[in-house]
């Protein structure tokens, strides 16, 4: 049996560390030390952040829209398709807490910086969060003003602005309300029978330092869980309609351009609240 001596939550999930990266890159774990991992605004999680910060500084000073050498520098150092997919998915779910960032580069010739979709606990939390505007701010992304130099510089290049919008549009038209509810509802039904037992054991361990309003009785904790599931359902219903408008405003796109990249604006479901 496992005994917990404090109120820390027990978790079973992948750790986003060098062993995680090695596994997904298909490297033997003996080579897990051969990389650099960066978090948040350039802090080194593993290895040195010197090269990463130097790259950001060089990109910031460059003009990739008009200088081919500056553009090539980004292309040589950044896995642009990976980066765009990361940003587009964060933008779609509306993660306002984008400070939990992870990117890495293998210590080998020709390796480029790649990003990990990580810790989107504020994703699909607020349907009205204007992530396009937030991520395009000149002072940085999200509440923590995370460095967005690479994004802004690439979006200044018409070819890459088009590439990003197509990537975002693909995600937008794939993760429809119907598709997301089609994943959510079976998962809710699968774990629902276990939640009564779960909160009977763990309800009193709810830590107000993590979720201040979470009840600490079994019945109260279960009812609170139900309200959060209903909140998620509502966000999933409203997000596509609202995000369509946020994207159009942030990127100054015409109706015809929106149709090309994102299709028609999704209707707001009648049962959304």
Tab-separated table of C-alpha atoms in Angstrom:
chain	number	residue	atom	x	y	z
A	1	UNK	CA	0.000	0.000	0.000
A	2	UNK	CA	1.061	3.603	-0.641
A	3	UNK	CA	0.825	5.983	2.298
A	4	UNK	CA	0.783	9.750	1.739
A	5	UNK	CA	2.074	11.796	4.633
A	6	UNK	CA	0.922	15.145	3.251
A	7	UNK	CA	-1.793	16.553	1.000
A	8	UNK	CA	0.229	16.358	-2.191
A	9	UNK	CA	-1.728	14.777	-5.041
A	10	UNK	CA	-0.634	11.401	-6.337
A	11	UNK	CA	-0.059	11.532	-10.092
A	12	UNK	CA	0.646	9.020	-12.822
A	13	UNK	CA	1.730	10.800	-16.008
A	14	UNK	CA	4.766	11.300	-18.189
A	15	UNK	CA	7.470	13.565	-16.808
A	16	UNK	CA	8.508	16.174	-19.337
A	17	UNK	CA	12.241	15.745	-18.892
A	18	UNK	CA	15.225	14.591	-20.944
A	19	UNK	CA	14.153	10.949	-20.700
A	20	UNK	CA	10.730	11.869	-22.079
A	21	UNK	CA	12.392	13.647	-25.007
A	22	UNK	CA	14.774	10.769	-25.654
A	23	UNK	CA	11.902	8.302	-25.724
A	24	UNK	CA	9.866	10.339	-28.205
A	25	UNK	CA	12.896	11.067	-30.355
A	26	UNK	CA	13.655	7.358	-30.531
A	27	UNK	CA	16.974	7.718	-28.696
A	28	UNK	CA	18.414	5.203	-26.241
A	29	UNK	CA	18.082	6.455	-22.682
A	30	UNK	CA	21.880	6.400	-22.454
A	31	UNK	CA	21.826	9.450	-24.752
A	32	UNK	CA	19.272	11.380	-22.683
A	33	UNK	CA	21.998	13.713	-21.412
A	34	UNK	CA	22.789	14.877	-24.936
A	35	UNK	CA	20.300	17.730	-25.153
A	36	UNK	CA	19.253	21.096	-23.797
A	37	UNK	CA	15.785	21.741	-22.381
A	38	UNK	CA	14.438	25.261	-21.863
A	39	UNK	CA	11.396	26.323	-19.859
A	40	UNK	CA	9.334	29.493	-19.389
A	41	UNK	CA	11.141	32.649	-20.516
A	42	UNK	CA	14.475	31.040	-21.286
A	43	UNK	CA	15.409	29.334	-18.036
A	44	UNK	CA	17.484	26.180	-18.485
A	45	UNK	CA	15.727	23.079	-17.167
A	46	UNK	CA	18.562	20.875	-18.368
A	47	UNK	CA	21.851	22.021	-19.845
A	48	UNK	CA	22.714	25.655	-20.595
A	49	UNK	CA	20.394	28.365	-21.915
A	50	UNK	CA	23.250	30.319	-23.471
A	51	UNK	CA	22.654	29.203	-27.070
A	52	UNK	CA	18.881	29.614	-26.777
A	53	UNK	CA	19.104	33.169	-25.460
A	54	UNK	CA	21.696	34.072	-28.101
A	55	UNK	CA	19.360	32.754	-30.799
A	56	UNK	CA	16.429	34.837	-29.534
A	57	UNK	CA	18.593	37.948	-29.422
A	58	UNK	CA	19.805	37.433	-32.982
A	59	UNK	CA	16.274	36.790	-34.261
A	60	UNK	CA	14.994	39.867	-32.438
A	61	UNK	CA	17.559	42.073	-34.176
A	62	UNK	CA	16.920	40.525	-37.591
A	63	UNK	CA	14.472	41.372	-40.376
A	64	UNK	CA	13.439	38.046	-41.911
A	65	UNK	CA	10.773	39.688	-44.050
A	66	UNK	CA	13.364	41.625	-46.030
A	67	UNK	CA	16.663	39.889	-45.318
A	68	UNK	CA	17.019	36.312	-46.648
A	69	UNK	CA	19.978	35.643	-44.344
A	70	UNK	CA	17.883	36.496	-41.281
A	71	UNK	CA	15.115	34.201	-42.472
A	72	UNK	CA	17.547	31.387	-43.173
A	73	UNK	CA	18.926	31.728	-39.651
A	74	UNK	CA	15.471	31.032	-38.221
A	75	UNK	CA	14.909	28.160	-40.643
A	76	UNK	CA	18.272	26.639	-39.696
A	77	UNK	CA	17.651	26.855	-35.953
A	78	UNK	CA	13.899	26.393	-35.444
A	79	UNK	CA	11.678	23.477	-36.436
A	80	UNK	CA	9.087	25.885	-37.779
A	81	UNK	CA	6.378	23.337	-38.491
A	82	UNK	CA	6.677	21.965	-34.952
A	83	UNK	CA	6.672	25.476	-33.467
A	84	UNK	CA	3.603	26.524	-35.449
A	85	UNK	CA	1.739	23.382	-34.453
A	86	UNK	CA	2.565	24.054	-30.802
A	87	UNK	CA	1.454	27.707	-30.919
A	88	UNK	CA	-1.654	26.941	-32.983
A	89	UNK	CA	-2.836	24.286	-30.532
A	90	UNK	CA	-2.165	26.525	-27.523
A	91	UNK	CA	-4.041	29.317	-29.293
A	92	UNK	CA	-6.993	27.084	-30.107
A	93	UNK	CA	-7.493	25.828	-26.541
A	94	UNK	CA	-6.935	29.346	-25.214
A	95	UNK	CA	-4.226	28.584	-22.682
A	96	UNK	CA	-3.766	31.836	-20.766
A	97	UNK	CA	-1.075	30.256	-18.574
A	98	UNK	CA	1.403	29.624	-21.368
A	99	UNK	CA	4.342	30.174	-19.023
A	100	UNK	CA	4.767	26.421	-18.545
A	101	UNK	CA	6.693	26.222	-21.799
A	102	UNK	CA	9.149	23.495	-22.752
A	103	UNK	CA	11.422	23.391	-25.770
A	104	UNK	CA	14.542	21.391	-26.477
A	105	UNK	CA	17.408	20.830	-28.886
A	106	UNK	CA	19.533	17.734	-29.239
A	107	UNK	CA	23.282	18.254	-28.959
A	108	UNK	CA	24.070	17.173	-32.499
A	109	UNK	CA	24.866	18.841	-35.818
A	110	UNK	CA	21.815	20.227	-37.595
A	111	UNK	CA	19.436	19.796	-34.667
A	112	UNK	CA	16.729	22.447	-34.355
A	113	UNK	CA	14.718	23.738	-31.427
A	114	UNK	CA	11.397	21.933	-30.957
A	115	UNK	CA	8.487	22.616	-28.611
A	116	UNK	CA	6.484	20.274	-26.379
A	117	UNK	CA	2.749	20.697	-25.811
A	118	UNK	CA	2.824	20.711	-22.042
A	119	UNK	CA	0.649	21.622	-19.044
A	120	UNK	CA	-2.423	23.140	-20.698
A	121	UNK	CA	-4.391	23.138	-17.449
A	122	UNK	CA	-5.915	26.498	-18.429
A	123	UNK	CA	-6.742	25.198	-21.902
A	124	UNK	CA	-10.488	25.129	-22.707
A	125	UNK	CA	-11.040	26.853	-19.378
A	126	UNK	CA	-12.358	30.215	-20.557
A	127	UNK	CA	-14.197	30.258	-23.882
A	128	UNK	CA	-13.826	34.040	-24.055
A	129	UNK	CA	-10.041	34.199	-23.684
A	130	UNK	CA	-8.727	36.086	-26.717
A	131	UNK	CA	-5.593	34.021	-27.225
A	132	UNK	CA	-4.788	35.374	-30.733
A	133	UNK	CA	-4.562	38.926	-29.398
A	134	UNK	CA	-2.746	37.786	-26.266
A	135	UNK	CA	-0.134	35.768	-28.141
A	136	UNK	CA	0.551	38.545	-30.651
A	137	UNK	CA	1.239	41.246	-28.052
A	138	UNK	CA	4.559	42.974	-28.601
A	139	UNK	CA	5.394	42.591	-24.905
A	140	UNK	CA	4.955	38.809	-24.914
A	141	UNK	CA	2.344	36.049	-24.682
A	142	UNK	CA	-0.176	35.416	-21.970
A	143	UNK	CA	-0.226	36.612	-18.397
A	144	UNK	CA	3.500	36.024	-17.938
A	145	UNK	CA	4.481	37.880	-21.140
A	146	UNK	CA	6.351	34.872	-22.509
A	147	UNK	CA	8.823	35.717	-25.271
A	148	UNK	CA	7.117	35.556	-28.685
A	149	UNK	CA	9.972	36.948	-30.802
A	150	UNK	CA	10.102	33.887	-33.060
A	151	UNK	CA	6.353	33.963	-33.696
A	152	UNK	CA	6.176	37.662	-34.505
A	153	UNK	CA	9.200	37.561	-36.789
A	154	UNK	CA	7.895	34.554	-38.714
A	155	UNK	CA	4.439	36.075	-39.080
A	156	UNK	CA	6.037	39.134	-40.701
A	157	UNK	CA	6.988	36.849	-43.614
A	158	UNK	CA	3.922	36.300	-45.889
A	159	UNK	CA	4.912	32.702	-46.657
A	160	UNK	CA	5.042	31.784	-42.996
A	161	UNK	CA	1.979	33.778	-42.001
A	162	UNK	CA	0.074	31.734	-44.563
A	163	UNK	CA	1.650	28.529	-43.236
A	164	UNK	CA	0.647	29.358	-39.660
A	165	UNK	CA	-2.927	30.269	-40.563
A	166	UNK	CA	-3.318	27.029	-42.502
A	167	UNK	CA	-2.001	25.067	-39.532
A	168	UNK	CA	-4.370	26.886	-37.180
A	169	UNK	CA	-7.210	26.441	-39.660
A	170	UNK	CA	-6.594	22.718	-39.865
A	171	UNK	CA	-6.804	22.390	-36.091
A	172	UNK	CA	-9.859	24.664	-35.993
A	173	UNK	CA	-11.766	22.617	-38.555
A	174	UNK	CA	-10.736	19.314	-36.977
A	175	UNK	CA	-11.533	20.102	-33.329
A	176	UNK	CA	-15.148	21.093	-33.862
A	177	UNK	CA	-17.595	21.191	-30.973
A	178	UNK	CA	-19.025	17.885	-32.154
A	179	UNK	CA	-15.579	16.272	-32.347
A	180	UNK	CA	-14.554	17.501	-28.895
A	181	UNK	CA	-17.815	16.413	-27.273
A	182	UNK	CA	-17.394	13.077	-29.023
A	183	UNK	CA	-14.185	12.597	-27.040
A	184	UNK	CA	-15.327	14.206	-23.795
A	185	UNK	CA	-18.626	12.431	-23.190
A	186	UNK	CA	-17.355	8.819	-23.380
A	187	UNK	CA	-14.489	9.741	-21.041
A	188	UNK	CA	-16.890	11.285	-18.533
A	189	UNK	CA	-19.120	8.220	-18.664
A	190	UNK	CA	-16.108	5.947	-18.249
A	191	UNK	CA	-14.842	7.543	-15.032
A	192	UNK	CA	-18.173	8.675	-13.571
A	193	UNK	CA	-18.829	5.390	-11.682
A	194	UNK	CA	-15.437	5.712	-10.004
A	195	UNK	CA	-15.768	9.333	-8.900
A	196	UNK	CA	-17.960	8.597	-5.862
A	197	UNK	CA	-15.333	6.189	-4.546
A	198	UNK	CA	-12.554	8.593	-5.501
A	199	UNK	CA	-13.958	11.493	-3.510
A	200	UNK	CA	-14.942	9.249	-0.601
A	201	UNK	CA	-11.213	8.545	-0.254
A	202	UNK	CA	-9.649	11.809	-1.426
A	203	UNK	CA	-12.302	14.514	-1.033
A	204	UNK	CA	-11.076	15.629	2.372
A	205	UNK	CA	-7.556	15.903	0.941
A	206	UNK	CA	-8.548	18.693	-1.474
A	207	UNK	CA	-5.980	21.410	-0.888
A	208	UNK	CA	-7.419	24.978	-0.872
A	209	UNK	CA	-3.972	26.248	-1.866
A	210	UNK	CA	-4.530	24.526	-5.223
A	211	UNK	CA	-8.283	25.051	-5.724
A	212	UNK	CA	-9.641	27.405	-3.082
A	213	UNK	CA	-13.323	26.672	-3.712
A	214	UNK	CA	-13.053	22.865	-3.865
A	215	UNK	CA	-15.148	21.260	-1.094
A	216	UNK	CA	-13.570	18.806	1.322
A	217	UNK	CA	-16.535	16.486	1.786
A	218	UNK	CA	-17.156	13.475	-0.416
A	219	UNK	CA	-20.570	14.678	-1.625
A	220	UNK	CA	-19.452	18.270	-2.055
A	221	UNK	CA	-16.336	17.287	-3.978
A	222	UNK	CA	-18.383	15.091	-6.320
A	223	UNK	CA	-20.878	17.857	-7.025
A	224	UNK	CA	-18.013	20.268	-7.620
A	225	UNK	CA	-16.534	17.830	-10.152
A	226	UNK	CA	-19.890	17.757	-11.953
A	227	UNK	CA	-19.940	21.569	-12.191
A	228	UNK	CA	-16.444	21.552	-13.703
A	229	UNK	CA	-17.430	18.947	-16.275
A	230	UNK	CA	-20.448	21.079	-17.203
A	231	UNK	CA	-18.181	24.104	-17.480
A	232	UNK	CA	-15.929	22.215	-19.889
A	233	UNK	CA	-18.926	21.178	-21.984
A	234	UNK	CA	-20.004	24.798	-22.206
A	235	UNK	CA	-16.529	26.023	-23.191
A	236	UNK	CA	-16.323	23.372	-25.912
A	237	UNK	CA	-19.651	24.596	-27.285
A	238	UNK	CA	-18.763	28.300	-27.280
A	239	UNK	CA	-15.057	28.304	-28.103
A	240	UNK	CA	-15.162	27.722	-31.900
A	241	UNK	CA	-17.662	30.540	-32.502
A	242	UNK	CA	-15.808	33.040	-30.325
A	243	UNK	CA	-12.348	32.055	-31.511
A	244	UNK	CA	-13.341	32.544	-35.157
A	245	UNK	CA	-13.989	36.215	-34.395
A	246	UNK	CA	-10.851	36.622	-32.276
A	247	UNK	CA	-8.713	35.260	-35.120
A	248	UNK	CA	-10.277	37.552	-37.701
A	249	UNK	CA	-9.653	40.621	-35.547
A	250	UNK	CA	-6.117	39.716	-34.453
A	251	UNK	CA	-4.886	38.894	-37.958
A	252	UNK	CA	-7.022	41.511	-39.750
A	253	UNK	CA	-8.468	38.936	-42.145
A	254	UNK	CA	-11.327	39.538	-44.558
A	255	UNK	CA	-14.408	37.333	-44.575
A	256	UNK	CA	-13.130	35.628	-47.720
A	257	UNK	CA	-9.790	34.902	-46.074
A	258	UNK	CA	-11.532	33.488	-43.007
A	259	UNK	CA	-13.559	31.188	-45.229
A	260	UNK	CA	-10.392	30.036	-46.986
A	261	UNK	CA	-8.466	29.278	-43.810
A	262	UNK	CA	-11.177	28.393	-41.294
A	263	UNK	CA	-14.403	27.747	-43.130
A	264	UNK	CA	-17.700	29.409	-42.173
A	265	UNK	CA	-18.075	30.726	-38.643
A	266	UNK	CA	-19.510	27.970	-36.421
A	267	UNK	CA	-22.947	28.668	-35.010
A	268	UNK	CA	-23.262	29.348	-31.294
A	269	UNK	CA	-25.172	26.329	-29.935
A	270	UNK	CA	-28.587	27.188	-28.551
A	271	UNK	CA	-27.851	25.379	-25.279
A	272	UNK	CA	-24.579	27.255	-24.616
A	273	UNK	CA	-24.671	29.398	-21.492
